[in-house]
Tab-separated table of C-alpha atoms in Angstrom:
chain	number	residue	atom	x	y	z
V	1	UNK	CA	-48.099	-128.127	104.563
V	2	UNK	CA	-45.405	-127.966	107.214
V	3	UNK	CA	-46.640	-125.356	109.734
V	4	UNK	CA	-48.882	-125.839	112.763
V	5	UNK	CA	-51.868	-123.897	111.475
V	6	UNK	CA	-55.192	-125.780	111.296
V	7	UNK	CA	-55.722	-127.227	107.855
V	8	UNK	CA	-59.038	-127.079	106.002
V	9	UNK	CA	-59.617	-128.909	102.710
V	10	UNK	CA	-62.247	-127.235	100.514
V	11	UNK	CA	-63.517	-129.438	97.692
V	12	UNK	CA	-64.901	-127.446	94.781
V	13	UNK	CA	-63.829	-124.026	93.452
V	14	UNK	CA	-67.207	-122.669	92.403
V	15	UNK	CA	-68.915	-119.747	94.166
V	16	UNK	CA	-69.403	-121.595	97.475
V	17	UNK	CA	-65.901	-123.049	97.561
V	18	UNK	CA	-64.257	-119.757	96.662
V	19	UNK	CA	-66.225	-117.808	99.265
V	20	UNK	CA	-65.407	-120.402	101.923
V	21	UNK	CA	-61.721	-120.466	101.013
V	22	UNK	CA	-61.345	-116.691	101.155
V	23	UNK	CA	-63.233	-116.446	104.463
V	24	UNK	CA	-61.298	-119.256	106.172
V	25	UNK	CA	-57.881	-118.153	104.900
V	26	UNK	CA	-58.506	-114.642	106.211
V	27	UNK	CA	-58.974	-116.016	109.744
V	28	UNK	CA	-55.830	-118.004	110.445
V	29	UNK	CA	-56.513	-121.316	108.705
V	30	UNK	CA	-54.453	-122.870	105.942
V	31	UNK	CA	-56.778	-123.923	103.133
V	32	UNK	CA	-56.174	-126.435	100.387
V	33	UNK	CA	-58.673	-125.701	97.617
V	34	UNK	CA	-59.166	-128.825	95.506
V	35	UNK	CA	-60.944	-128.696	92.157
V	36	UNK	CA	-61.288	-130.820	89.037
V	37	UNK	CA	-61.069	-127.891	86.640
V	38	UNK	CA	-57.922	-126.234	85.366
V	39	UNK	CA	-59.086	-122.839	86.650
V	40	UNK	CA	-61.188	-121.680	89.567
V	41	UNK	CA	-64.772	-120.517	89.059
V	42	UNK	CA	-66.910	-123.606	88.699
V	43	UNK	CA	-69.708	-123.710	86.159
V	44	UNK	CA	-71.078	-120.290	87.078
V	45	UNK	CA	-67.761	-118.457	86.688
V	46	UNK	CA	-66.407	-120.715	83.948
V	47	UNK	CA	-63.742	-118.883	81.923
V	48	UNK	CA	-62.599	-119.275	78.311
V	49	UNK	CA	-59.288	-121.065	77.888
V	50	UNK	CA	-56.349	-118.670	78.097
V	51	UNK	CA	-55.236	-119.654	74.594
V	52	UNK	CA	-58.454	-118.218	73.142
V	53	UNK	CA	-57.437	-114.681	74.165
V	54	UNK	CA	-61.029	-113.661	74.837
V	55	UNK	CA	-61.310	-109.872	74.670
V	56	UNK	CA	-64.443	-109.483	76.802
V	57	UNK	CA	-65.152	-112.667	78.783
V	58	UNK	CA	-67.420	-110.630	81.071
V	59	UNK	CA	-69.936	-110.455	78.227
V	60	UNK	CA	-70.876	-114.067	79.005
V	61	UNK	CA	-71.430	-113.431	82.708
V	62	UNK	CA	-73.308	-111.407	85.238
V	63	UNK	CA	-71.978	-110.704	88.734
V	64	UNK	CA	-68.587	-110.223	87.060
V	65	UNK	CA	-67.339	-107.839	89.741
V	66	UNK	CA	-68.093	-110.439	92.402
V	67	UNK	CA	-65.986	-112.915	90.447
V	68	UNK	CA	-63.131	-110.432	90.167
V	69	UNK	CA	-63.136	-109.853	93.923
V	70	UNK	CA	-63.073	-113.587	94.634
V	71	UNK	CA	-60.396	-114.231	92.021
V	72	UNK	CA	-58.146	-111.470	93.332
V	73	UNK	CA	-58.637	-112.476	96.967
V	74	UNK	CA	-57.771	-116.078	96.140
V	75	UNK	CA	-54.621	-114.961	94.320
V	76	UNK	CA	-53.514	-112.877	97.321
V	77	UNK	CA	-54.015	-115.771	99.731
V	78	UNK	CA	-52.144	-118.163	97.429
V	79	UNK	CA	-49.253	-115.730	97.115
V	80	UNK	CA	-49.132	-115.276	100.913
V	81	UNK	CA	-49.044	-119.030	101.480
V	82	UNK	CA	-52.402	-119.182	103.202
V	83	UNK	CA	-54.041	-121.171	100.378
V	84	UNK	CA	-52.828	-124.042	98.229
V	85	UNK	CA	-54.895	-124.291	95.056
V	86	UNK	CA	-54.839	-127.754	93.465
V	87	UNK	CA	-56.300	-127.883	89.949
V	88	UNK	CA	-57.109	-130.960	87.839
V	89	UNK	CA	-57.687	-132.979	91.019
V	90	UNK	CA	-60.741	-135.228	90.697
V	91	UNK	CA	-61.792	-136.267	94.214
V	92	UNK	CA	-63.204	-139.762	94.469
V	93	UNK	CA	-63.276	-140.331	98.240
V	94	UNK	CA	-62.889	-138.522	101.564
V	95	UNK	CA	-61.929	-140.697	104.525
V	96	UNK	CA	-62.437	-139.729	108.166
V	97	UNK	CA	-60.416	-141.312	110.960
V	98	UNK	CA	-59.123	-140.414	114.388
V	99	UNK	CA	-55.798	-138.579	114.435
V	100	UNK	CA	-53.149	-141.258	114.932
V	101	UNK	CA	-50.349	-138.733	114.833
V	102	UNK	CA	-51.347	-137.428	118.255
V	103	UNK	CA	-53.214	-140.444	119.582
V	104	UNK	CA	-56.241	-138.198	120.117
V	105	UNK	CA	-59.291	-140.260	119.233
V	106	UNK	CA	-61.526	-137.188	119.483
V	107	UNK	CA	-59.572	-135.085	117.009
V	108	UNK	CA	-60.634	-135.328	113.390
V	109	UNK	CA	-58.278	-136.267	110.588
V	110	UNK	CA	-59.313	-136.550	106.964
V	111	UNK	CA	-57.681	-137.917	103.835
V	112	UNK	CA	-58.932	-136.597	100.516
V	113	UNK	CA	-58.234	-139.027	97.677
V	114	UNK	CA	-58.052	-137.628	94.142
V	115	UNK	CA	-57.055	-138.597	90.607
V	116	UNK	CA	-54.826	-136.244	88.632
V	117	UNK	CA	-55.236	-134.672	85.222
V	118	UNK	CA	-57.493	-135.448	82.272
V	119	UNK	CA	-56.508	-139.135	82.308
V	120	UNK	CA	-57.558	-139.495	85.981
V	121	UNK	CA	-55.111	-142.345	86.578
V	122	UNK	CA	-52.383	-140.977	88.878
V	123	UNK	CA	-53.380	-140.753	92.560
V	124	UNK	CA	-52.964	-137.872	94.995
V	125	UNK	CA	-53.820	-137.451	98.670
V	126	UNK	CA	-54.427	-134.403	100.868
V	127	UNK	CA	-54.548	-134.661	104.669
V	128	UNK	CA	-56.597	-132.130	106.605
V	129	UNK	CA	-58.134	-131.420	110.006
V	130	UNK	CA	-61.525	-130.571	108.503
V	131	UNK	CA	-63.306	-130.743	105.173
V	132	UNK	CA	-65.712	-128.364	103.487
V	133	UNK	CA	-67.798	-129.846	100.676
V	134	UNK	CA	-68.699	-127.386	97.921
V	135	UNK	CA	-69.268	-129.967	95.208
V	136	UNK	CA	-72.135	-128.180	93.433
V	137	UNK	CA	-74.851	-129.833	91.410
V	138	UNK	CA	-75.541	-131.477	88.092
V	139	UNK	CA	-78.377	-131.338	85.576
V	140	UNK	CA	-81.534	-133.398	85.774
V	141	UNK	CA	-81.842	-135.209	82.441
V	142	UNK	CA	-85.241	-136.482	81.283
V	143	UNK	CA	-85.379	-138.543	78.073
V	144	UNK	CA	-87.781	-138.260	75.155
V	145	UNK	CA	-87.790	-139.768	71.649
V	146	UNK	CA	-84.753	-138.555	69.721
V	147	UNK	CA	-82.849	-137.098	72.669
V	148	UNK	CA	-79.731	-139.067	71.682
V	149	UNK	CA	-79.541	-137.490	68.205
V	150	UNK	CA	-76.320	-135.454	67.716
V	151	UNK	CA	-77.147	-131.815	68.275
V	152	UNK	CA	-79.244	-132.434	71.394
V	153	UNK	CA	-77.391	-131.357	74.536
V	154	UNK	CA	-78.216	-130.182	78.022
V	155	UNK	CA	-78.826	-126.519	78.705
V	156	UNK	CA	-75.837	-126.436	81.048
V	157	UNK	CA	-73.735	-128.177	78.417
V	158	UNK	CA	-74.570	-125.485	75.870
V	159	UNK	CA	-73.675	-122.796	78.401
V	160	UNK	CA	-70.413	-124.515	79.355
V	161	UNK	CA	-69.429	-124.805	75.681
V	162	UNK	CA	-70.107	-121.129	75.121
V	163	UNK	CA	-68.343	-119.898	78.274
V	164	UNK	CA	-65.392	-122.286	78.126
V	165	UNK	CA	-64.667	-122.518	74.417
V	166	UNK	CA	-66.527	-119.529	72.913
V	167	UNK	CA	-68.146	-122.056	70.562
V	168	UNK	CA	-71.709	-123.028	69.759
V	169	UNK	CA	-73.006	-126.329	68.467
V	170	UNK	CA	-75.053	-124.975	65.565
V	171	UNK	CA	-76.626	-122.013	63.815
V	172	UNK	CA	-80.269	-122.440	64.831
V	173	UNK	CA	-81.261	-123.513	68.316
V	174	UNK	CA	-84.284	-124.329	70.410
V	175	UNK	CA	-83.903	-123.974	74.185
V	176	UNK	CA	-86.405	-126.082	76.098
V	177	UNK	CA	-87.371	-127.622	79.424
V	178	UNK	CA	-88.005	-125.697	82.605
V	179	UNK	CA	-86.119	-123.574	85.091
V	180	UNK	CA	-84.333	-120.233	85.367
V	181	UNK	CA	-81.198	-121.591	83.645
V	182	UNK	CA	-83.005	-121.524	80.291
V	183	UNK	CA	-83.003	-117.705	80.254
V	184	UNK	CA	-79.219	-117.121	80.353
V	185	UNK	CA	-78.696	-120.019	77.946
V	186	UNK	CA	-81.131	-118.624	75.385
V	187	UNK	CA	-79.862	-115.048	75.672
V	188	UNK	CA	-76.235	-116.188	75.658
V	189	UNK	CA	-76.695	-118.193	72.456
V	190	UNK	CA	-78.563	-115.322	70.810
V	191	UNK	CA	-75.828	-112.846	71.752
V	192	UNK	CA	-73.265	-115.224	70.229
V	193	UNK	CA	-75.023	-115.039	66.873
V	194	UNK	CA	-77.143	-118.170	67.081
V	195	UNK	CA	-80.697	-117.870	65.821
V	196	UNK	CA	-82.791	-119.026	68.784
V	197	UNK	CA	-85.972	-120.202	67.089
V	198	UNK	CA	-87.890	-120.641	70.335
V	199	UNK	CA	-87.641	-120.861	74.103
V	200	UNK	CA	-89.934	-123.676	75.232
V	201	UNK	CA	-90.874	-123.448	78.934
V	202	UNK	CA	-93.182	-126.061	80.456
V	203	UNK	CA	-94.042	-123.949	83.519
V	204	UNK	CA	-97.278	-121.960	83.728
V	205	UNK	CA	-96.700	-118.186	84.121
V	206	UNK	CA	-99.854	-117.990	86.276
V	207	UNK	CA	-98.003	-119.920	88.971
V	208	UNK	CA	-95.806	-116.875	89.574
V	209	UNK	CA	-98.841	-114.735	90.376
V	210	UNK	CA	-99.655	-116.982	93.337
V	211	UNK	CA	-96.182	-116.340	94.753
V	212	UNK	CA	-96.013	-112.579	94.312
V	213	UNK	CA	-95.110	-111.881	97.939
V	214	UNK	CA	-92.112	-114.240	97.921
V	215	UNK	CA	-90.901	-112.938	94.571
V	216	UNK	CA	-91.301	-109.310	95.648
V	217	UNK	CA	-88.921	-109.967	98.557
V	218	UNK	CA	-86.129	-110.409	95.985
V	219	UNK	CA	-86.378	-107.364	93.714
V	220	UNK	CA	-82.864	-107.975	92.400
V	221	UNK	CA	-83.843	-111.415	91.111
V	222	UNK	CA	-87.045	-110.052	89.595
V	223	UNK	CA	-85.053	-107.319	87.852
V	224	UNK	CA	-82.591	-109.906	86.587
V	225	UNK	CA	-85.453	-111.912	85.098
V	226	UNK	CA	-86.844	-108.767	83.474
V	227	UNK	CA	-83.459	-108.053	81.901
V	228	UNK	CA	-83.383	-111.531	80.380
V	229	UNK	CA	-86.921	-111.055	79.074
V	230	UNK	CA	-85.879	-107.767	77.439
V	231	UNK	CA	-82.938	-109.487	75.738
V	232	UNK	CA	-85.230	-112.222	74.426
V	233	UNK	CA	-87.478	-109.545	72.916
V	234	UNK	CA	-84.490	-107.721	71.431
V	235	UNK	CA	-83.323	-110.916	69.736
V	236	UNK	CA	-86.911	-111.782	68.707
V	237	UNK	CA	-86.878	-115.124	70.494
V	238	UNK	CA	-90.320	-116.716	70.484
V	239	UNK	CA	-91.418	-117.782	73.972
V	240	UNK	CA	-93.832	-120.688	74.315
V	241	UNK	CA	-94.942	-121.365	77.888
V	242	UNK	CA	-96.781	-124.498	79.037
V	243	UNK	CA	-95.152	-126.332	76.120
V	244	UNK	CA	-92.712	-129.227	75.971
V	245	UNK	CA	-90.527	-131.027	73.446
V	246	UNK	CA	-92.264	-134.174	72.249
V	247	UNK	CA	-89.599	-135.498	69.878
V	248	UNK	CA	-86.270	-134.606	68.280
V	249	UNK	CA	-85.840	-135.509	64.609
V	250	UNK	CA	-82.735	-136.356	62.611
V	251	UNK	CA	-80.360	-139.165	61.715
V	252	UNK	CA	-76.761	-137.995	61.469
V	253	UNK	CA	-77.656	-134.609	62.925
V	254	UNK	CA	-80.621	-132.881	64.552
V	255	UNK	CA	-82.930	-131.390	61.935
V	256	UNK	CA	-86.025	-130.336	63.873
V	257	UNK	CA	-87.997	-130.773	67.082
V	258	UNK	CA	-91.697	-131.268	67.647
V	259	UNK	CA	-93.190	-129.300	70.523
V	260	UNK	CA	-96.706	-129.354	71.931
V	261	UNK	CA	-98.827	-127.549	74.503
V	262	UNK	CA	-99.525	-129.008	77.948
V	263	UNK	CA	-102.823	-129.098	79.802
V	264	UNK	CA	-103.179	-128.321	83.503
V	265	UNK	CA	-102.374	-131.947	84.403
V	266	UNK	CA	-99.095	-131.928	82.474
V	267	UNK	CA	-100.390	-133.982	79.543
V	268	UNK	CA	-99.782	-133.103	75.908
V	269	UNK	CA	-102.855	-131.449	74.445
V	270	UNK	CA	-103.966	-133.257	71.261
V	271	UNK	CA	-103.729	-131.262	68.077
V	272	UNK	CA	-101.186	-128.728	69.381
V	273	UNK	CA	-97.992	-130.257	67.991
V	274	UNK	CA	-95.798	-128.084	65.826
V	275	UNK	CA	-92.443	-128.754	64.180
V	276	UNK	CA	-89.560	-126.275	64.525
V	277	UNK	CA	-86.485	-126.558	62.320
V	278	UNK	CA	-83.170	-126.375	64.213
V	279	UNK	CA	-79.749	-127.994	64.402
V	280	UNK	CA	-79.316	-127.583	68.174
V	281	UNK	CA	-81.608	-128.370	71.087
V	282	UNK	CA	-80.471	-127.239	74.534
V	283	UNK	CA	-82.775	-128.885	77.043
V	284	UNK	CA	-82.785	-128.790	80.837
V	285	UNK	CA	-85.136	-129.644	83.693
V	286	UNK	CA	-83.365	-128.185	86.686
V	287	UNK	CA	-80.486	-129.332	88.863
V	288	UNK	CA	-79.742	-131.988	91.471
V	289	UNK	CA	-77.128	-131.716	94.242
V	290	UNK	CA	-73.831	-133.617	94.134
V	291	UNK	CA	-73.816	-135.604	97.389
V	292	UNK	CA	-71.524	-138.562	96.650
V	293	UNK	CA	-68.700	-137.459	98.958
V	294	UNK	CA	-71.118	-136.467	101.709
V	295	UNK	CA	-72.812	-139.859	101.527
V	296	UNK	CA	-69.557	-141.791	101.832
V	297	UNK	CA	-68.701	-139.711	104.902
V	298	UNK	CA	-72.040	-140.652	106.442
V	299	UNK	CA	-73.575	-137.175	106.342
V	300	UNK	CA	-77.316	-136.970	106.868
V	301	UNK	CA	-79.402	-136.029	103.858
V	302	UNK	CA	-82.710	-134.175	103.781
V	303	UNK	CA	-84.212	-135.830	100.729
V	304	UNK	CA	-81.473	-135.291	98.146
V	305	UNK	CA	-79.782	-132.361	99.931
V	306	UNK	CA	-76.967	-132.514	102.486
V	307	UNK	CA	-78.356	-131.496	105.885
V	308	UNK	CA	-76.549	-128.582	107.559
V	309	UNK	CA	-77.110	-126.427	110.628
V	310	UNK	CA	-76.980	-122.636	110.875
V	311	UNK	CA	-73.165	-122.764	110.597
V	312	UNK	CA	-73.303	-124.986	107.486
V	313	UNK	CA	-72.025	-127.926	109.548
V	314	UNK	CA	-73.111	-131.420	108.619
V	315	UNK	CA	-73.849	-133.943	111.357
V	316	UNK	CA	-70.385	-135.483	110.829
V	317	UNK	CA	-67.819	-133.731	113.088
V	318	UNK	CA	-65.288	-131.745	111.104
V	319	UNK	CA	-67.342	-131.644	107.897
V	320	UNK	CA	-69.043	-128.522	106.516
V	321	UNK	CA	-71.061	-128.209	103.307
V	322	UNK	CA	-72.131	-125.194	101.270
V	323	UNK	CA	-73.665	-124.320	97.939
V	324	UNK	CA	-75.748	-126.483	95.640
V	325	UNK	CA	-74.871	-129.676	97.521
V	326	UNK	CA	-77.117	-128.448	100.377
V	327	UNK	CA	-79.931	-127.499	97.988
V	328	UNK	CA	-80.121	-125.894	94.553
V	329	UNK	CA	-80.337	-122.129	94.886
V	330	UNK	CA	-77.977	-120.332	92.516
V	331	UNK	CA	-74.683	-118.494	92.875
V	332	UNK	CA	-75.757	-115.762	95.294
V	333	UNK	CA	-77.046	-118.286	97.818
V	334	UNK	CA	-73.892	-120.372	97.332
V	335	UNK	CA	-71.729	-117.332	98.090
V	336	UNK	CA	-73.620	-116.654	101.323
V	337	UNK	CA	-73.416	-120.261	102.467
V	338	UNK	CA	-69.740	-120.501	101.543
V	339	UNK	CA	-68.890	-117.380	103.529
V	340	UNK	CA	-70.715	-118.686	106.610
V	341	UNK	CA	-69.109	-122.118	106.323
V	342	UNK	CA	-65.619	-120.663	105.938
V	343	UNK	CA	-65.994	-118.365	108.947
V	344	UNK	CA	-67.440	-121.155	111.088
V	345	UNK	CA	-64.758	-123.669	110.105
V	346	UNK	CA	-61.953	-121.182	110.768
V	347	UNK	CA	-63.266	-120.325	114.237
V	348	UNK	CA	-63.776	-123.914	115.313
V	349	UNK	CA	-60.437	-125.086	113.927
V	350	UNK	CA	-58.813	-122.288	115.909
V	351	UNK	CA	-60.541	-123.511	119.059
V	352	UNK	CA	-62.980	-120.623	119.472
V	353	UNK	CA	-66.764	-120.430	119.461
V	354	UNK	CA	-68.010	-118.796	116.245
V	355	UNK	CA	-69.865	-115.511	116.581
V	356	UNK	CA	-72.890	-115.552	114.228
V	357	UNK	CA	-72.940	-111.744	114.290
V	358	UNK	CA	-69.842	-111.774	112.076
V	359	UNK	CA	-71.837	-113.308	109.248
V	360	UNK	CA	-75.248	-111.759	109.954
V	361	UNK	CA	-75.692	-110.177	106.470
V	362	UNK	CA	-74.858	-113.496	104.796
V	363	UNK	CA	-77.276	-115.343	107.097
V	364	UNK	CA	-80.071	-112.909	106.262
V	365	UNK	CA	-79.390	-113.329	102.555
V	366	UNK	CA	-79.325	-117.116	102.983
V	367	UNK	CA	-82.744	-117.188	104.651
V	368	UNK	CA	-84.379	-114.960	102.060
V	369	UNK	CA	-82.848	-116.775	99.095
V	370	UNK	CA	-83.802	-120.196	100.417
V	371	UNK	CA	-87.426	-119.052	100.639
V	372	UNK	CA	-87.222	-117.578	97.150
V	373	UNK	CA	-85.835	-120.718	95.529
V	374	UNK	CA	-88.229	-122.968	97.433
V	375	UNK	CA	-91.027	-121.018	95.748
V	376	UNK	CA	-89.342	-121.333	92.352
V	377	UNK	CA	-89.032	-125.094	92.806
V	378	UNK	CA	-92.792	-125.415	92.936
V	379	UNK	CA	-93.122	-123.421	89.709
V	380	UNK	CA	-90.267	-124.953	87.738
V	381	UNK	CA	-91.172	-128.608	88.204
V	382	UNK	CA	-90.946	-130.974	85.216
V	383	UNK	CA	-94.322	-131.724	83.611
V	384	UNK	CA	-96.235	-134.153	85.804
V	385	UNK	CA	-96.803	-136.613	82.933
V	386	UNK	CA	-93.413	-136.393	81.238
V	387	UNK	CA	-93.051	-140.184	81.360
V	388	UNK	CA	-95.938	-140.487	78.880
V	389	UNK	CA	-93.555	-139.199	76.202
V	390	UNK	CA	-90.985	-141.967	76.788
V	391	UNK	CA	-91.793	-144.673	74.250
V	392	UNK	CA	-90.750	-148.280	74.768
V	393	UNK	CA	-87.921	-147.935	72.250
V	394	UNK	CA	-86.601	-144.649	73.710
V	395	UNK	CA	-83.116	-145.150	75.153
V	396	UNK	CA	-83.169	-144.138	78.819
V	397	UNK	CA	-79.748	-145.309	80.028
V	398	UNK	CA	-77.283	-144.312	77.332
V	399	UNK	CA	-74.291	-146.043	78.930
V	400	UNK	CA	-75.937	-149.480	78.893
V	401	UNK	CA	-78.475	-148.778	76.108
V	402	UNK	CA	-81.477	-149.674	78.277
V	403	UNK	CA	-84.817	-148.637	76.800
V	404	UNK	CA	-88.005	-147.394	78.353
V	405	UNK	CA	-89.661	-150.700	77.441
V	406	UNK	CA	-87.043	-152.702	79.346
V	407	UNK	CA	-87.549	-150.555	82.438
V	408	UNK	CA	-91.338	-150.857	82.241
V	409	UNK	CA	-90.997	-154.631	81.889
V	410	UNK	CA	-88.811	-154.726	85.007
V	411	UNK	CA	-91.489	-152.787	86.898
V	412	UNK	CA	-94.707	-154.237	85.485
V	413	UNK	CA	-93.527	-157.728	84.631
V	414	UNK	CA	-90.866	-158.461	87.245
V	415	UNK	CA	-92.118	-156.382	90.170
V	416	UNK	CA	-89.266	-153.877	90.526
V	417	UNK	CA	-90.343	-151.033	92.778
V	418	UNK	CA	-87.186	-148.979	93.208
V	419	UNK	CA	-84.224	-147.733	91.212
V	420	UNK	CA	-81.805	-150.274	92.677
V	421	UNK	CA	-83.962	-153.252	91.687
V	422	UNK	CA	-84.437	-151.852	88.186
V	423	UNK	CA	-80.664	-151.477	87.985
V	424	UNK	CA	-80.107	-155.114	88.971
V	425	UNK	CA	-82.658	-156.357	86.433
V	426	UNK	CA	-81.785	-154.129	83.472
V	427	UNK	CA	-78.257	-152.697	84.107
V	428	UNK	CA	-79.715	-149.166	83.925
V	429	UNK	CA	-77.244	-147.025	85.866
V	430	UNK	CA	-74.311	-149.461	85.754
V	431	UNK	CA	-72.337	-147.499	83.175
V	432	UNK	CA	-69.657	-144.820	83.374
V	433	UNK	CA	-71.946	-142.140	84.819
V	434	UNK	CA	-73.210	-144.548	87.504
V	435	UNK	CA	-76.803	-143.449	87.076
V	436	UNK	CA	-76.280	-139.706	87.329
V	437	UNK	CA	-77.772	-139.172	83.873
V	438	UNK	CA	-80.512	-141.798	83.895
V	439	UNK	CA	-81.334	-141.972	87.614
V	440	UNK	CA	-84.177	-139.394	87.577
V	441	UNK	CA	-85.680	-140.995	84.459
V	442	UNK	CA	-85.507	-144.520	85.877
V	443	UNK	CA	-87.144	-143.338	89.095
V	444	UNK	CA	-89.908	-141.611	87.139
V	445	UNK	CA	-90.620	-144.664	85.001
V	446	UNK	CA	-90.534	-146.910	88.077
V	447	UNK	CA	-92.986	-144.620	89.862
V	448	UNK	CA	-90.736	-144.096	92.883
V	449	UNK	CA	-88.847	-141.227	94.476
V	450	UNK	CA	-85.267	-140.631	93.408
V	451	UNK	CA	-83.184	-141.695	96.413
V	452	UNK	CA	-79.496	-141.217	97.243
V	453	UNK	CA	-77.393	-143.772	95.394
V	454	UNK	CA	-74.935	-144.547	98.206
V	455	UNK	CA	-72.066	-145.118	95.808
V	456	UNK	CA	-68.815	-146.201	97.496
V	457	UNK	CA	-66.793	-143.758	95.359
V	458	UNK	CA	-67.636	-140.474	93.665
V	459	UNK	CA	-66.132	-141.538	90.323
V	460	UNK	CA	-64.595	-144.620	88.667
V	461	UNK	CA	-61.162	-145.444	90.093
V	462	UNK	CA	-58.393	-147.632	88.595
V	463	UNK	CA	-57.777	-150.825	90.570
V	464	UNK	CA	-54.105	-149.940	90.945
V	465	UNK	CA	-55.022	-146.688	92.667
V	466	UNK	CA	-57.338	-148.551	95.038
V	467	UNK	CA	-54.587	-151.008	95.877
V	468	UNK	CA	-52.094	-148.237	96.665
V	469	UNK	CA	-54.680	-146.356	98.731
V	470	UNK	CA	-55.261	-149.455	100.819
V	471	UNK	CA	-51.536	-149.674	101.577
V	472	UNK	CA	-51.169	-145.983	102.604
V	473	UNK	CA	-50.271	-145.153	106.190
V	474	UNK	CA	-53.156	-143.355	107.952
V	475	UNK	CA	-50.839	-141.535	110.348
V	476	UNK	CA	-48.702	-139.826	107.718
V	477	UNK	CA	-48.035	-136.128	108.026
V	478	UNK	CA	-50.331	-133.778	106.083
V	479	UNK	CA	-49.164	-132.768	102.614
């Protein structure tokens, strides 16, 4: 970047990041959109590889027209020089410092550090006047006996495989867990020719009746759910509510799963177990927000969510956040938050006071959708006694091969009372994923709340890259 326009770095090219980029670029700000994927869209708008020559990629999506508008707007801004889109950039740190170019200690200056390409070894830096975090979320993984058998994958993983590669992992699948994501996964697999033997949902349908007023305020979402239900009926997918997967069976490959009914306290009801033959199990228990970059910047968290104000500003000057990182709520909410954040950032970078009237429809949608998903969170909670299913020989931390028994010994025998102490005593969470996969399970087995990890970096970084970053000149001109 060589002009004098304010420079905003947007991290993440999913719905929130795209909406923010388009809004900010349209109001006099140069935007660098930084994303780890090869193409924009994030998980929600994930596209098949170009080489696959997909004839109808829209068949795997809803809100396709919204995606087309975002895609085309991004392309126009890139062509006009208002947006720089950096793909295959894996951000591991965002640094904030005073602007040494001007000597103005009150002006913000940020350096975004990234690793390039699939190998993630070559470094790259982007300098900006402000940063907008649209880093999305990741799946909550809860272990059970057999969950490491080949053929068991997360619900989001099954969806990503289908959307990105047009492939499925088997011929007969069971989709299980809890949450609205299970519906598009089950219907997507069925439409792709997979026999979906059952959809196993641990939530109680009666819980929706107690929230009729909140649900009725979002007729579009209710209609969307009804459409998924109709597709399940059309594909003859058996729906079992208030059930859970007890065990996955198989040696070299998944062969079957055992499911059982749950009582009102979330315990498995004796005598209700049944075995379902399948070669694929797609299991999910909701999402958690990605907050690593926000934490290293010192942003305040509300529980596990990044705290933002009505403009989507964090409490760190010059940093905005939007989408799942501020709370899990789906693509429509992410679009609204991204639009607000982009408009706010553009106005403030241009030295003007934002006018909330310019984003009033998005703000109204944001309020309503936050209420809607807060209600869903109470319905789609993992079974209260899910830890009862984790046997002592069940692997909980796959990276370090730490079992449920080792974690219980750290808690009951050695007095560990939090995730960090369990990590120090057992190495659970010290592997490549840095606890993202096993963190919720370790917290559940330890009987404590899952707390922010406060990792120094968002992903593993080669020592050579760290050394070069330490030698870089903070006052260098923006790229």
